[in-house]
XYZ file of C-alpha atoms in Angstrom:
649
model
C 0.000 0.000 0.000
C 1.288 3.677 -0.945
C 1.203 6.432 1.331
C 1.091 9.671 0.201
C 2.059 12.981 1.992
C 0.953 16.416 0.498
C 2.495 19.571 1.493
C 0.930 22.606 0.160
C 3.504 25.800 1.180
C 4.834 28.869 -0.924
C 8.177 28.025 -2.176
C 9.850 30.599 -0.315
C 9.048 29.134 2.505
C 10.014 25.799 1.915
C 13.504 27.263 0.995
C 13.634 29.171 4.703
C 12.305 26.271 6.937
C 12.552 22.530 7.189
C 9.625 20.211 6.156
C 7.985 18.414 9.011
C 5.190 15.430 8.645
C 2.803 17.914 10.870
C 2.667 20.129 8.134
C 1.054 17.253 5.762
C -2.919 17.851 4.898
C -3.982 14.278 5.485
C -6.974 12.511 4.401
C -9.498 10.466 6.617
C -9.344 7.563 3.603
C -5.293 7.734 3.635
C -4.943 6.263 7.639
C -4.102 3.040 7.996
C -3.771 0.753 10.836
C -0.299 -0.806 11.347
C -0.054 -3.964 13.637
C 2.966 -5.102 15.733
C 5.095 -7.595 14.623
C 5.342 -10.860 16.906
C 8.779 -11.993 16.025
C 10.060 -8.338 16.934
C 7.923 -8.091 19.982
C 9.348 -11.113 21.326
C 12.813 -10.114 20.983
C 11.984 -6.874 22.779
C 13.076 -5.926 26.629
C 11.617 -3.696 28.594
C 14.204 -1.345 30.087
C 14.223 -1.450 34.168
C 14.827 2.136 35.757
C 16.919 1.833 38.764
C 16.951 5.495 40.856
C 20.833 5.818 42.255
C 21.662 8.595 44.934
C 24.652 10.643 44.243
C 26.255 12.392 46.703
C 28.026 15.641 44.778
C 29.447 18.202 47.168
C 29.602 21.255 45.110
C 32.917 23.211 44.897
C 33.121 27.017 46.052
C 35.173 29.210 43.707
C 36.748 32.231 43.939
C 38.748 34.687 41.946
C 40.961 36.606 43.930
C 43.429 39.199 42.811
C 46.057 40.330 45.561
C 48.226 43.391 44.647
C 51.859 43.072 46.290
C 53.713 46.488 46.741
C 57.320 45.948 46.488
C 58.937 46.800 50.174
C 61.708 48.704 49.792
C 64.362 48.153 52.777
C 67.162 50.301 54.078
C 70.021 49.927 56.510
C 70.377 52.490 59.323
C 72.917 52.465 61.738
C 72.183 54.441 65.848
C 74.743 56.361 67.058
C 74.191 56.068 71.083
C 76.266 58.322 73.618
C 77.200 57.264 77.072
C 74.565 58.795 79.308
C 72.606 60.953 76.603
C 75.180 63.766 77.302
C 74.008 66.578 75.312
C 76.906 67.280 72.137
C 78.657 69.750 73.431
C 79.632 67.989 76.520
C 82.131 65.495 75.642
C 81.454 62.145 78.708
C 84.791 61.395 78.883
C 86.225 64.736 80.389
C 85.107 64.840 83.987
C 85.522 68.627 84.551
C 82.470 68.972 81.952
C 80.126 66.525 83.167
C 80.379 68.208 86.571
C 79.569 71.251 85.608
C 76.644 69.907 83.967
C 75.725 68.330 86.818
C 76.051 71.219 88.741
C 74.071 73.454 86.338
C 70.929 70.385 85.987
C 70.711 70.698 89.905
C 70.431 74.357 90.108
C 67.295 74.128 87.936
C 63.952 74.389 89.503
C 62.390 71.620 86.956
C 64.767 69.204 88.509
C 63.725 69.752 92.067
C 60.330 69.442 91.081
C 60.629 66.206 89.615
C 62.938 64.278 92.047
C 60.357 65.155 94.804
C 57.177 63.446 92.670
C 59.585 60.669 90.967
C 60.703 60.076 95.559
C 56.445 59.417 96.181
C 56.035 56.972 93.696
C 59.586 55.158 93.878
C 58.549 55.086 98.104
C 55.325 53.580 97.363
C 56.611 51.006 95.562
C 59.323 49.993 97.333
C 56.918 49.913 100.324
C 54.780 47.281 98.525
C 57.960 45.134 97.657
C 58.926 44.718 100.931
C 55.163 43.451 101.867
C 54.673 41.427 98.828
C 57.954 39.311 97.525
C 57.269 38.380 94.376
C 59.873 35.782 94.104
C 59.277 33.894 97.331
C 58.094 30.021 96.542
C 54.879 29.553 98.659
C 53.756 26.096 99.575
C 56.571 24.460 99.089
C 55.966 21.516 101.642
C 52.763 20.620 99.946
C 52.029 17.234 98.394
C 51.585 16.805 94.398
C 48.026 17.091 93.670
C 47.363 15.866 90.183
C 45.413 17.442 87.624
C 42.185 15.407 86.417
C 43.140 13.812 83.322
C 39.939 14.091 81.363
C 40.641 10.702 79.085
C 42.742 8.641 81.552
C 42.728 5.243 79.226
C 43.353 6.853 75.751
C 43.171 3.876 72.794
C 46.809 4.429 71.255
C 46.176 1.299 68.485
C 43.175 -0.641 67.471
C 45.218 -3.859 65.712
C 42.348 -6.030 63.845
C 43.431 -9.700 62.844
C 44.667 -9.867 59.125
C 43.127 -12.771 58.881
C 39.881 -13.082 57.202
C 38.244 -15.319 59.553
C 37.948 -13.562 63.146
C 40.068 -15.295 65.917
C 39.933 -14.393 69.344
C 43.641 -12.784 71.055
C 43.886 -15.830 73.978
C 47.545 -14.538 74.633
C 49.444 -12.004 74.844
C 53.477 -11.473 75.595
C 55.247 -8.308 75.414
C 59.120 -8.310 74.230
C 61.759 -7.739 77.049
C 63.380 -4.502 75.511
C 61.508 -2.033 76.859
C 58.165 -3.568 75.887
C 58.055 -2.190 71.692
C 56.644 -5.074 70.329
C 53.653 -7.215 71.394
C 53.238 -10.876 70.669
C 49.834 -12.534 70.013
C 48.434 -15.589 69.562
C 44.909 -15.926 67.723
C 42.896 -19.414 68.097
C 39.421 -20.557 68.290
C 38.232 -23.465 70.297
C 39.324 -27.231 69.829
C 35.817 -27.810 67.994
C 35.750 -25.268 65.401
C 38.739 -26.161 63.874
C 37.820 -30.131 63.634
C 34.826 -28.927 60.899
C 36.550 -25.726 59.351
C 39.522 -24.533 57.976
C 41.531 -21.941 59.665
C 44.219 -19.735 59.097
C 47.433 -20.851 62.220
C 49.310 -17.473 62.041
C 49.882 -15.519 64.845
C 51.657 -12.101 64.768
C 54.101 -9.776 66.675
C 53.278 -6.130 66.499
C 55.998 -3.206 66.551
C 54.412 -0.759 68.580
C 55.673 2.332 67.168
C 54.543 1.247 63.963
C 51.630 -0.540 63.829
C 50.448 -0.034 60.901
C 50.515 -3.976 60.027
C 52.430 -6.922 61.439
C 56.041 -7.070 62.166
C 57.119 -10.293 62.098
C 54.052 -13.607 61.283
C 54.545 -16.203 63.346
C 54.012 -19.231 61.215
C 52.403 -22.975 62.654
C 51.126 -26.217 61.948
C 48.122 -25.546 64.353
C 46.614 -22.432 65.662
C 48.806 -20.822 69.110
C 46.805 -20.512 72.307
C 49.636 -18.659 74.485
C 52.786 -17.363 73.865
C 55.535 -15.957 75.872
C 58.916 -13.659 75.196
C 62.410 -15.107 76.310
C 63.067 -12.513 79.196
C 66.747 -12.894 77.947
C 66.392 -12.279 73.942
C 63.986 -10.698 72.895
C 64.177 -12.630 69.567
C 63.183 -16.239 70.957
C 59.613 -16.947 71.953
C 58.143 -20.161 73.456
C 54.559 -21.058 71.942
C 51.815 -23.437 72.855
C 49.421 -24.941 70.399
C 45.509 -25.804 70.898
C 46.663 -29.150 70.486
C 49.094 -29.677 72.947
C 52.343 -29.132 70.972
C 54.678 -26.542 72.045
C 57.379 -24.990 69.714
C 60.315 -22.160 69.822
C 60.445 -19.452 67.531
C 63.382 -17.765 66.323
C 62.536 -14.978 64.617
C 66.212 -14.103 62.772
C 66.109 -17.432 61.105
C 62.804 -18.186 60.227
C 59.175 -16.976 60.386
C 58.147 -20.882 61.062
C 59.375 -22.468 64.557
C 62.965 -23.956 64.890
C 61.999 -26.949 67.472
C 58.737 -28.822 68.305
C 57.729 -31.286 70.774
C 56.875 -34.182 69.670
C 52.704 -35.666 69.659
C 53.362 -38.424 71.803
C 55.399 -36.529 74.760
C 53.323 -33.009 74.394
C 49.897 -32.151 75.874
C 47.253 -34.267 75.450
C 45.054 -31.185 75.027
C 45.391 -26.798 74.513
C 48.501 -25.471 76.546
C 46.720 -22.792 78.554
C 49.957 -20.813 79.907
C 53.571 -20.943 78.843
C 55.899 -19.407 81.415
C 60.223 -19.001 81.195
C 61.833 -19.881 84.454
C 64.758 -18.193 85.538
C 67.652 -20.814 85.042
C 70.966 -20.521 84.625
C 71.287 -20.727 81.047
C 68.005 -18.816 79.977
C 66.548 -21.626 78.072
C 64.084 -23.524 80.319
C 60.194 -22.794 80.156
C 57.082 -24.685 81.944
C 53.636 -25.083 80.752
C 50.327 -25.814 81.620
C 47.421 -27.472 79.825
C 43.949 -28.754 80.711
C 45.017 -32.408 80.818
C 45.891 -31.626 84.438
C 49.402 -31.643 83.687
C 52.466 -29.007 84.333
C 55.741 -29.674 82.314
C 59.097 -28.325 82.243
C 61.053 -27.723 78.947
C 64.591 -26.999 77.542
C 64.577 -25.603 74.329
C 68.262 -27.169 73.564
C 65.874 -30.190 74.078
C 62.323 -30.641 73.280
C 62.407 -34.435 72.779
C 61.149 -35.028 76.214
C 60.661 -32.833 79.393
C 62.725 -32.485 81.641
C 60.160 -32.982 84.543
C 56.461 -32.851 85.015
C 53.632 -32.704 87.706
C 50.486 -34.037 88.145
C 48.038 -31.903 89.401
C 46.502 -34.422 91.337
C 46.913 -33.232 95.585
C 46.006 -37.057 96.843
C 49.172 -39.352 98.114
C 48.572 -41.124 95.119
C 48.800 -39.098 92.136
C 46.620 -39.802 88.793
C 46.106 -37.621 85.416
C 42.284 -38.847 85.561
C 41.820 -37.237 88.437
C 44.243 -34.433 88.001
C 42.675 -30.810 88.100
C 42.820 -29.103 84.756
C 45.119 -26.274 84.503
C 43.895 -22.507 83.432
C 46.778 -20.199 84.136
C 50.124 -19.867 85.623
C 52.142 -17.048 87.974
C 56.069 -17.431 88.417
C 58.026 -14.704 90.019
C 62.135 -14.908 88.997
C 62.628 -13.605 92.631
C 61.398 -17.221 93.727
C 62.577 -19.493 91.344
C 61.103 -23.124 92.930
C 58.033 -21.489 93.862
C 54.908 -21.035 91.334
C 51.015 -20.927 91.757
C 48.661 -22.876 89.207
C 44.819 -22.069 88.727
C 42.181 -24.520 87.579
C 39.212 -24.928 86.390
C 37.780 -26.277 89.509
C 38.535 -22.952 90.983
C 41.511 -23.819 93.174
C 44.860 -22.307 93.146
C 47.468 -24.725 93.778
C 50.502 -23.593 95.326
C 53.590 -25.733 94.316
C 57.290 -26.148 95.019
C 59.150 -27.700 92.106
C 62.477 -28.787 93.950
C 60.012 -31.001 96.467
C 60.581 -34.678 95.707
C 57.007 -36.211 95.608
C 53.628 -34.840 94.165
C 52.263 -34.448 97.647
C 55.135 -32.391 98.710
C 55.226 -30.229 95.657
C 51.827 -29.251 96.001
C 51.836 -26.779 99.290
C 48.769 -25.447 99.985
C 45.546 -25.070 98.249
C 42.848 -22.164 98.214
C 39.616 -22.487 97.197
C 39.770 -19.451 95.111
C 36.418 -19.177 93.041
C 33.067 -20.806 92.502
C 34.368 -21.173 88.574
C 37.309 -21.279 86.690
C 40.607 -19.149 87.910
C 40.601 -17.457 84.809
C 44.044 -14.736 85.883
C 46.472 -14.964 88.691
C 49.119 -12.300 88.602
C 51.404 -11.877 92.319
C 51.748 -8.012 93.365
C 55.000 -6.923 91.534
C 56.635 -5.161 94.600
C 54.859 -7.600 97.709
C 55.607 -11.303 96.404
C 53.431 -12.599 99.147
C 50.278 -11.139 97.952
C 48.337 -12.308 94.530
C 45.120 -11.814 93.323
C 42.997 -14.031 91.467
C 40.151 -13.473 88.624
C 36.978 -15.557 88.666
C 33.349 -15.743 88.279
C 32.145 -12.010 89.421
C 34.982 -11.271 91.628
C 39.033 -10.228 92.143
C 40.230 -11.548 95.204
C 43.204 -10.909 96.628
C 45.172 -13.238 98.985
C 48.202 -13.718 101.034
C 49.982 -16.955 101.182
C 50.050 -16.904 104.695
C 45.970 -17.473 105.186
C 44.535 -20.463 102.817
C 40.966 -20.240 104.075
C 39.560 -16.811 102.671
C 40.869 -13.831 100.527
C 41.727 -10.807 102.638
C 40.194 -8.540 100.316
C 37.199 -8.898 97.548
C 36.557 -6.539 94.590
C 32.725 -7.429 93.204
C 31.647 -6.706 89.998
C 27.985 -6.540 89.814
C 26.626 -9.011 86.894
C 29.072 -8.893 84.998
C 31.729 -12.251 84.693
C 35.543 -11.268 84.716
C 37.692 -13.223 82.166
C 41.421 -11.342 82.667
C 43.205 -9.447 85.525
C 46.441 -8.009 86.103
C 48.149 -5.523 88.957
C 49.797 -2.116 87.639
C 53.521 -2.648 87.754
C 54.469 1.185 88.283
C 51.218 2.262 91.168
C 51.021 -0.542 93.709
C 47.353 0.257 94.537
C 46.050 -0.045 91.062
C 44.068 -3.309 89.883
C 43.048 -3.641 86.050
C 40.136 -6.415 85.085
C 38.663 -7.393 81.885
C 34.994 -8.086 81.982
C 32.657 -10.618 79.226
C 30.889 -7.023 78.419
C 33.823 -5.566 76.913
C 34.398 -3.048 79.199
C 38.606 -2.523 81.454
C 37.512 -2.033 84.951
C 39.761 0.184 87.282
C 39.901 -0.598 90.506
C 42.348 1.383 93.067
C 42.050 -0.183 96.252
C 43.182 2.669 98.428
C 40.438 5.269 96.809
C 37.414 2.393 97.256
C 36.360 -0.982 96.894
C 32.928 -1.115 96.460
C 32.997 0.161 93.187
C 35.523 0.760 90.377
C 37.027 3.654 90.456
C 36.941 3.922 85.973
C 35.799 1.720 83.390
C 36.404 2.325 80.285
C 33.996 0.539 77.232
C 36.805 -1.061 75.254
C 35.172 -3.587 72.589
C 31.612 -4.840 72.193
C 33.086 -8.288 72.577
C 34.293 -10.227 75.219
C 37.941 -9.399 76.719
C 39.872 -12.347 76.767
C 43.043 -11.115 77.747
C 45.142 -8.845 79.247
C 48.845 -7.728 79.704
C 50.408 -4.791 81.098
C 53.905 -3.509 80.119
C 56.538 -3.435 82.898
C 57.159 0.131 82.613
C 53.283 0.749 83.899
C 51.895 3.324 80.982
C 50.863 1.181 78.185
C 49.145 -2.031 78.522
C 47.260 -4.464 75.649
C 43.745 -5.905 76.046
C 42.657 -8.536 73.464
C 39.030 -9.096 72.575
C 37.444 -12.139 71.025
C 36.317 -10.920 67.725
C 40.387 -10.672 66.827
C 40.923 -6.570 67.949
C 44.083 -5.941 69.982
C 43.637 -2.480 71.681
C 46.762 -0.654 73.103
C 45.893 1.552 75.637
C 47.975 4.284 76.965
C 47.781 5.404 80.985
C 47.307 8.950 81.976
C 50.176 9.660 84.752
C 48.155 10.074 87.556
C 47.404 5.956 87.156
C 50.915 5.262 86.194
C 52.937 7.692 88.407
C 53.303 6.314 92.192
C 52.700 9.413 94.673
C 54.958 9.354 98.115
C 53.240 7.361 100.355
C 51.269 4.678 98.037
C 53.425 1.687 99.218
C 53.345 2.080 102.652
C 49.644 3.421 102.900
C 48.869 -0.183 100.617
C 50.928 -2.397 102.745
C 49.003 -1.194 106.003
C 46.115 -2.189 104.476
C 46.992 -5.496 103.815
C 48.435 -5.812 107.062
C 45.437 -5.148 108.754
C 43.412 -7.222 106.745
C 45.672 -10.100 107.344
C 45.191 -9.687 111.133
C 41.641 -9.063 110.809
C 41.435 -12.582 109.002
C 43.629 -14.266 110.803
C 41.482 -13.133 114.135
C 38.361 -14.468 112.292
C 39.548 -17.921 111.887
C 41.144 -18.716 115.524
C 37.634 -17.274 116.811
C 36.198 -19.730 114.176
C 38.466 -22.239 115.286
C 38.062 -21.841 119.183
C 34.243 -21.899 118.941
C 34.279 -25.345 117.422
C 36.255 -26.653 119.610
C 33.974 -24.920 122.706
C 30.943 -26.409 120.891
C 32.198 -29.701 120.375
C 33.549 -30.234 124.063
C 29.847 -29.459 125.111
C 28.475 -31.369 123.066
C 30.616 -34.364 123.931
C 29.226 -34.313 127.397
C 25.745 -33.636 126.912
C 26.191 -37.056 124.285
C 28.159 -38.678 127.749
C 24.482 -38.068 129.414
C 22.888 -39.618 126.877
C 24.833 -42.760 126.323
C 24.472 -43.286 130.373
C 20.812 -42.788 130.177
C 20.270 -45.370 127.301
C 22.434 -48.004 128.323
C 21.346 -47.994 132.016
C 17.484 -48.179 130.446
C 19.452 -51.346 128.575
C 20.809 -52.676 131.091
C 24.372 -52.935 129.360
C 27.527 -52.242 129.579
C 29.017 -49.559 127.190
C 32.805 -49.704 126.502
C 33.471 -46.645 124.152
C 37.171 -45.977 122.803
C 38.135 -42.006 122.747
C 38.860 -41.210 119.286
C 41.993 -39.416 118.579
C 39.984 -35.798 117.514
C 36.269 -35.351 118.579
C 33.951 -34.398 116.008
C 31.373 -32.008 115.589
C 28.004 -32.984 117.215
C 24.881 -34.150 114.754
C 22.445 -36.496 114.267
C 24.816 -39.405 112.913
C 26.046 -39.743 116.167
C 22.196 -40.703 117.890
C 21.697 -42.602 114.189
C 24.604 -44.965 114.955
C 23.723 -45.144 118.842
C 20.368 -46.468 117.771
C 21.324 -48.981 115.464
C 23.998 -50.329 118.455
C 21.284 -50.574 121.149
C 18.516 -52.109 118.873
C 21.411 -54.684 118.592
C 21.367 -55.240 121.991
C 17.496 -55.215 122.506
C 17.030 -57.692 119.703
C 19.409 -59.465 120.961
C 17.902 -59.606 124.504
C 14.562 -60.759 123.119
C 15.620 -64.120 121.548
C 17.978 -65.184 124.460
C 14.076 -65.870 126.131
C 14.947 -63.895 129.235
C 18.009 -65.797 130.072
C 20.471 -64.098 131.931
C 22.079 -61.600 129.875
C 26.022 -61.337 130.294
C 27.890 -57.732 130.201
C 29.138 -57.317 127.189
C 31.040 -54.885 125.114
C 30.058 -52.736 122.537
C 32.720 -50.727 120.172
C 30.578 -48.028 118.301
C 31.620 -46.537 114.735
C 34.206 -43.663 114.553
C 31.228 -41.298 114.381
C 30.217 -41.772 117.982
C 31.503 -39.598 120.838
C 33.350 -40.763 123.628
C 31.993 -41.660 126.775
C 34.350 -39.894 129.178
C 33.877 -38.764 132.695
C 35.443 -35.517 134.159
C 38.724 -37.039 135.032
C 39.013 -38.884 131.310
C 38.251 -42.201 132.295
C 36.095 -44.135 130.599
C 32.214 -45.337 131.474
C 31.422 -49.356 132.695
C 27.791 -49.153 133.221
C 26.165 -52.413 134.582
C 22.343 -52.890 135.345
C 20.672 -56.176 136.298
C 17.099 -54.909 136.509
C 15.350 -54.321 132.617
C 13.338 -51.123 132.662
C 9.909 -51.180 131.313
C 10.439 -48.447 128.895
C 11.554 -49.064 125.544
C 15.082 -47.856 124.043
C 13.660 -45.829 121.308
C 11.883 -43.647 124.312
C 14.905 -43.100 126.270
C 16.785 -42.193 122.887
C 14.521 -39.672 122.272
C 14.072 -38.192 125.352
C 18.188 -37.926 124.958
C 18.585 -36.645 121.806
C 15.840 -33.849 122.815
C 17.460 -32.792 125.966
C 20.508 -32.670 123.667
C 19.278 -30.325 121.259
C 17.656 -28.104 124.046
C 21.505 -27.556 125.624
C 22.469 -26.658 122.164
C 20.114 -24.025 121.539
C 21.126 -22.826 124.570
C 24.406 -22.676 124.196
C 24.048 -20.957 121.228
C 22.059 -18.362 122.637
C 24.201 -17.310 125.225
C 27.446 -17.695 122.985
C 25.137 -14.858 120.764
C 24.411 -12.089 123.805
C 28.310 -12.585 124.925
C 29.207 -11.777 120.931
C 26.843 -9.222 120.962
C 27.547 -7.438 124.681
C 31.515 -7.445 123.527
C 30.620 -5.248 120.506
């Protein structure tokens, strides 16, 4: 079909202007209907809009147009006269300068002046010798220092390289001054089993920590690590599966010795500590299998010793404790303490020749595992432990109860450490994320700072021996470096003796406590070994027996075993009496369990009690009439041992 498109226009115009298809004089009989194609609709694609936000920060310009004047600069030299002599007096001839003198004096101007220049110059001097402005006042005053308004300041915020997140569960820092930081990244035993992870672990320069150092390269992820105190360039690591390797970091970024699998750990080395030997080289560590080795790392074919953590005479890894952390101080090199999981810090000797010996003393530290111990860098005797909700701190010479508790309300601590530079100064790490301050001379109640480090959990913490920079590692991989203000870092004049009367105190205090603890225990059990002599004469002369009771060596504490295993010894004897079919009944004697009391009299002797008549009442009557005028005396005993308490405070 033909379309055609008339234009009907004046020439002139045609030759001035375009031609457009609007200008065409159509026909109703010339439109036509034109139908899409299929095959071409098919092919087509509808265009999607998608609205994208821009963010175009517009640029200010200016024209400016500065005009400079060209400075023009000239030397002049002053010509200065002795004095300000006028010029026709010359200053060195003395004959002129008197006359001068003379002739300046004479003048009524100069009379004038020196008397109003004399008021001032006397007023002045008058308030100098009131007021002397260069006299030093409060000279014999203490230091007060300024409030720091940021006393924890974040110096570095190191994240793991790694793409996976690790958590930091140790941290070392390097024995020259404390400019680089070691730490080992792991994850628990069961994530690796299932995934793939990435084993490096890192040492950070300090100064510039931009990105690792030095990568610490490993067949299995690190769970501690530790510096050799003696080269800086050696460092002892432990593995989440027991091995333990040495690290040279001149020759290689992989370790230069391993233990073997058969002679290591039988599970994740919890704490790696060097011991100060002669030649530098021997380390200990720990690990959850209950187990405490030592190590020389000329040697790592077999340790050189190991202890079972195990306090019984007989000494077994099942039923050893499970190791968390370990303290050494170099000032005591035999000595170390061991926390475990059961919440017990075990203090042990290691030149003691059996298990039992090595193993001191034992505190029952926590309710949960003893997650830090860290001994008080300037008082050796004093430590402090982290557990559960609370930092206790101890002395070795008291085993039943901390002298001093720091609470933290809800919140479950997970790393401790004392300040080595202010001996008052206790950091904590906390499962909220936050570094808790606590200075036990100010208060301890409450912290005295906390600081919101991480939204993680802190898993560690180390402080650097010169007191004013200390590391805190999280478990999402961050390793913060956090610098102290002075006022926490510097020690004032009288913190150490001020701190060690406290403890001093509190030591007395708790020693007091437990011989008053001690003394009423042995005051209750005395009475109640004679008000249980009573008894056992009133049942076996309703019995008609005779009682032979042995003195144990140490009298226990009165209860109800003790009527429990009297009964079950005279319903013996009545049973007895009932099938002999009231035959004579011979005297004859009775040893009761351990449990029992003795049957003493005032002078220590023992009780023969022989009756030939039978009572009519039964023995379960006269044991309870006993064992309720036994009770009775004990409530009243109690009672008065309350009003004395309460009259002597």
């Amino acid at each position: 079909m033909d379309l055609t498109c008339v234009v009907r226009r004046d020439i002139k115009l045609l030759s001035k202007r375009k031609c457009y298809f609007s200008d065409a004089v159509l026909n109703p009989s010339q439109s036509v209907d034109i139908y899409p194609d299929s095959e071409l609709t098919a092919s087509f694609t509808i265009a999607k809009n998608k609205e994208i936000g821009v963010q175009c920060q517009a640029c200010d310009l200016s024209a400016l147009h500065i005009n400079t004047d060209s400075a023009s600069t000239e030397n002049r030299g002053i010509h200065h006269k002795e004095g300000g002599w006028p010029r026709d007096v010359n200053p060195q001839e003395s004959d002129q300068t008197a006359r001068y003198r003379k002739k300046i004096e004479k003048d009524e101007a100069y009379s004038h002046a020196v008397l109003h220049l004399g008021q001032q110059m006397e007023h002045y001097i008058k308030q100098n010798n009131v007021f002397n402005i260069y006299e030093d006042y409060f000279t014999d005053a203490p230091d007060v220092p300024t409030p720091d308004p940021n006393p924890l300041r974040t110096l570095h915020l190191l994240k793991d390289p790694s793409p996976t997140r690790r958590a930091v569960t140790g941290l070392s820092w390097s024995p020259d001054g404390g400019t680089k930081l070691a730490a080992a990244y792991s994850d628990p035993f069961w994530k690796n089993l299932f995934d793939h992870k990435d084993n490096d672990s890192y040492i950070w320069n300090i100064e510039r920590a931009v990105q690792p150092e030095i990568v610490l390269r490993s067949m299995s992820q690190l769970r501690s690590v530790s510096f050799n105190p003696r080269d800086q360039h050696i460092l002892a690591g432990g593995s989440i599966y027991g091995a333990v390797g040495i690290w040279d970091v001149r020759k290689s970024q992989g370790p230069v010795e391993c233990v073997p699998i058969d002679v290591g750990h039988s599970e994740s080395v919890t704490s790696i500590i060097w011991s100060n030997s002669k030649a530098g080289g021997e380390f200990f560590s720990a690990s959850g299998d209950g187990q405490v080795l030592w190590w020389d790392m000329r040697k790592l074919n077999a340790p050189i010793d190991a202890l079972v953590l195990d306090p019984s005479a007989t000494p077994r890894p099942e039923n050893a404790l499970s190791a968390c952390c370990l303290e050494y101080d170099p000032s005591m090199p035999n000595k170390f303490l061991v926390g475990t999981r059961q919440g017990i810090v075990m203090n042990c000797n290691r030149r003691a020749r059996t298990t039992a010996e090595r193993i001191m003393c034992q505190y029952e530290a926590h309710l949960g595992p003893v997650h830090a111990l860290h001994r008080h860098p300037q008082l050796p005797k004093i430590f402090l432990t982290v557990g559960d909700w609370t930092t206790n701190i101890w002395t070795e010479d008291i085993r039943d109860s901390p002298i001093l508790t720091l609470r933290n309300q809800n919140v479950q601590l997970l790393a401790g450490a004392w300040s080595y530079t202010r001996p008052s100064v206790i950091f904590t790490a906390a499962t909220d994320g936050a570094l808790y301050l606590w200075d036990i001379l100010a208060q301890r109640i409450n912290p005295t700072l906390c600081s919101q480090v991480s939204e993680s959990p802190l898993l560690s913490l180390s402080t650097q021996e010169q007191g004013k920079i200390m590391a805190v590692g999280s478990k999402d991989g961050r390793l913060s470096v956090i610098q102290i203000s002075e006022n926490l870092s510097t020690v004032t004049r009288n913190d150490k003796a001020a701190l060690t009367s406290l403890l001093e105190r509190e030591t007395r205090r708790e020693k007091t406590l437990e011989q008053r603890s001690k003394d009423g225990k042995s005051k209750q059990g005395a009475k109640a070994s004679i008000v249980f002599h009573m008894a056992v004469a009133s049942v076996a002369a309703a019995t008609q027996s005779s009682l032979v009771v042995q003195q144990p060596q140490s009298p226990t504490s009165p209860s109800k075993k003790m009527f429990e295993s009297l009964k079950e010894t005279l319903q013996a004897l009545h049973s007895k009496e009932n099938t002999s079919n009231g035959e004579c009944h011979e005297a004859t004697g009775i040893e009761p369990s351990i449990d029992m009391m003795p049957a003493i009299d005032g002078q220590g002797s023992q009780i023969n009690l022989s009756v030939s008549q039978p009572m009519e009442s039964t023995v379960d009557q006269h044991l309870q009439t006993a064992e309720e005028a036994f009770f009775e005396t004990m409530d009243q005993d109690i009672l008065s041992r309350g009003m004395e308490e309460k009259q002597q405070s």
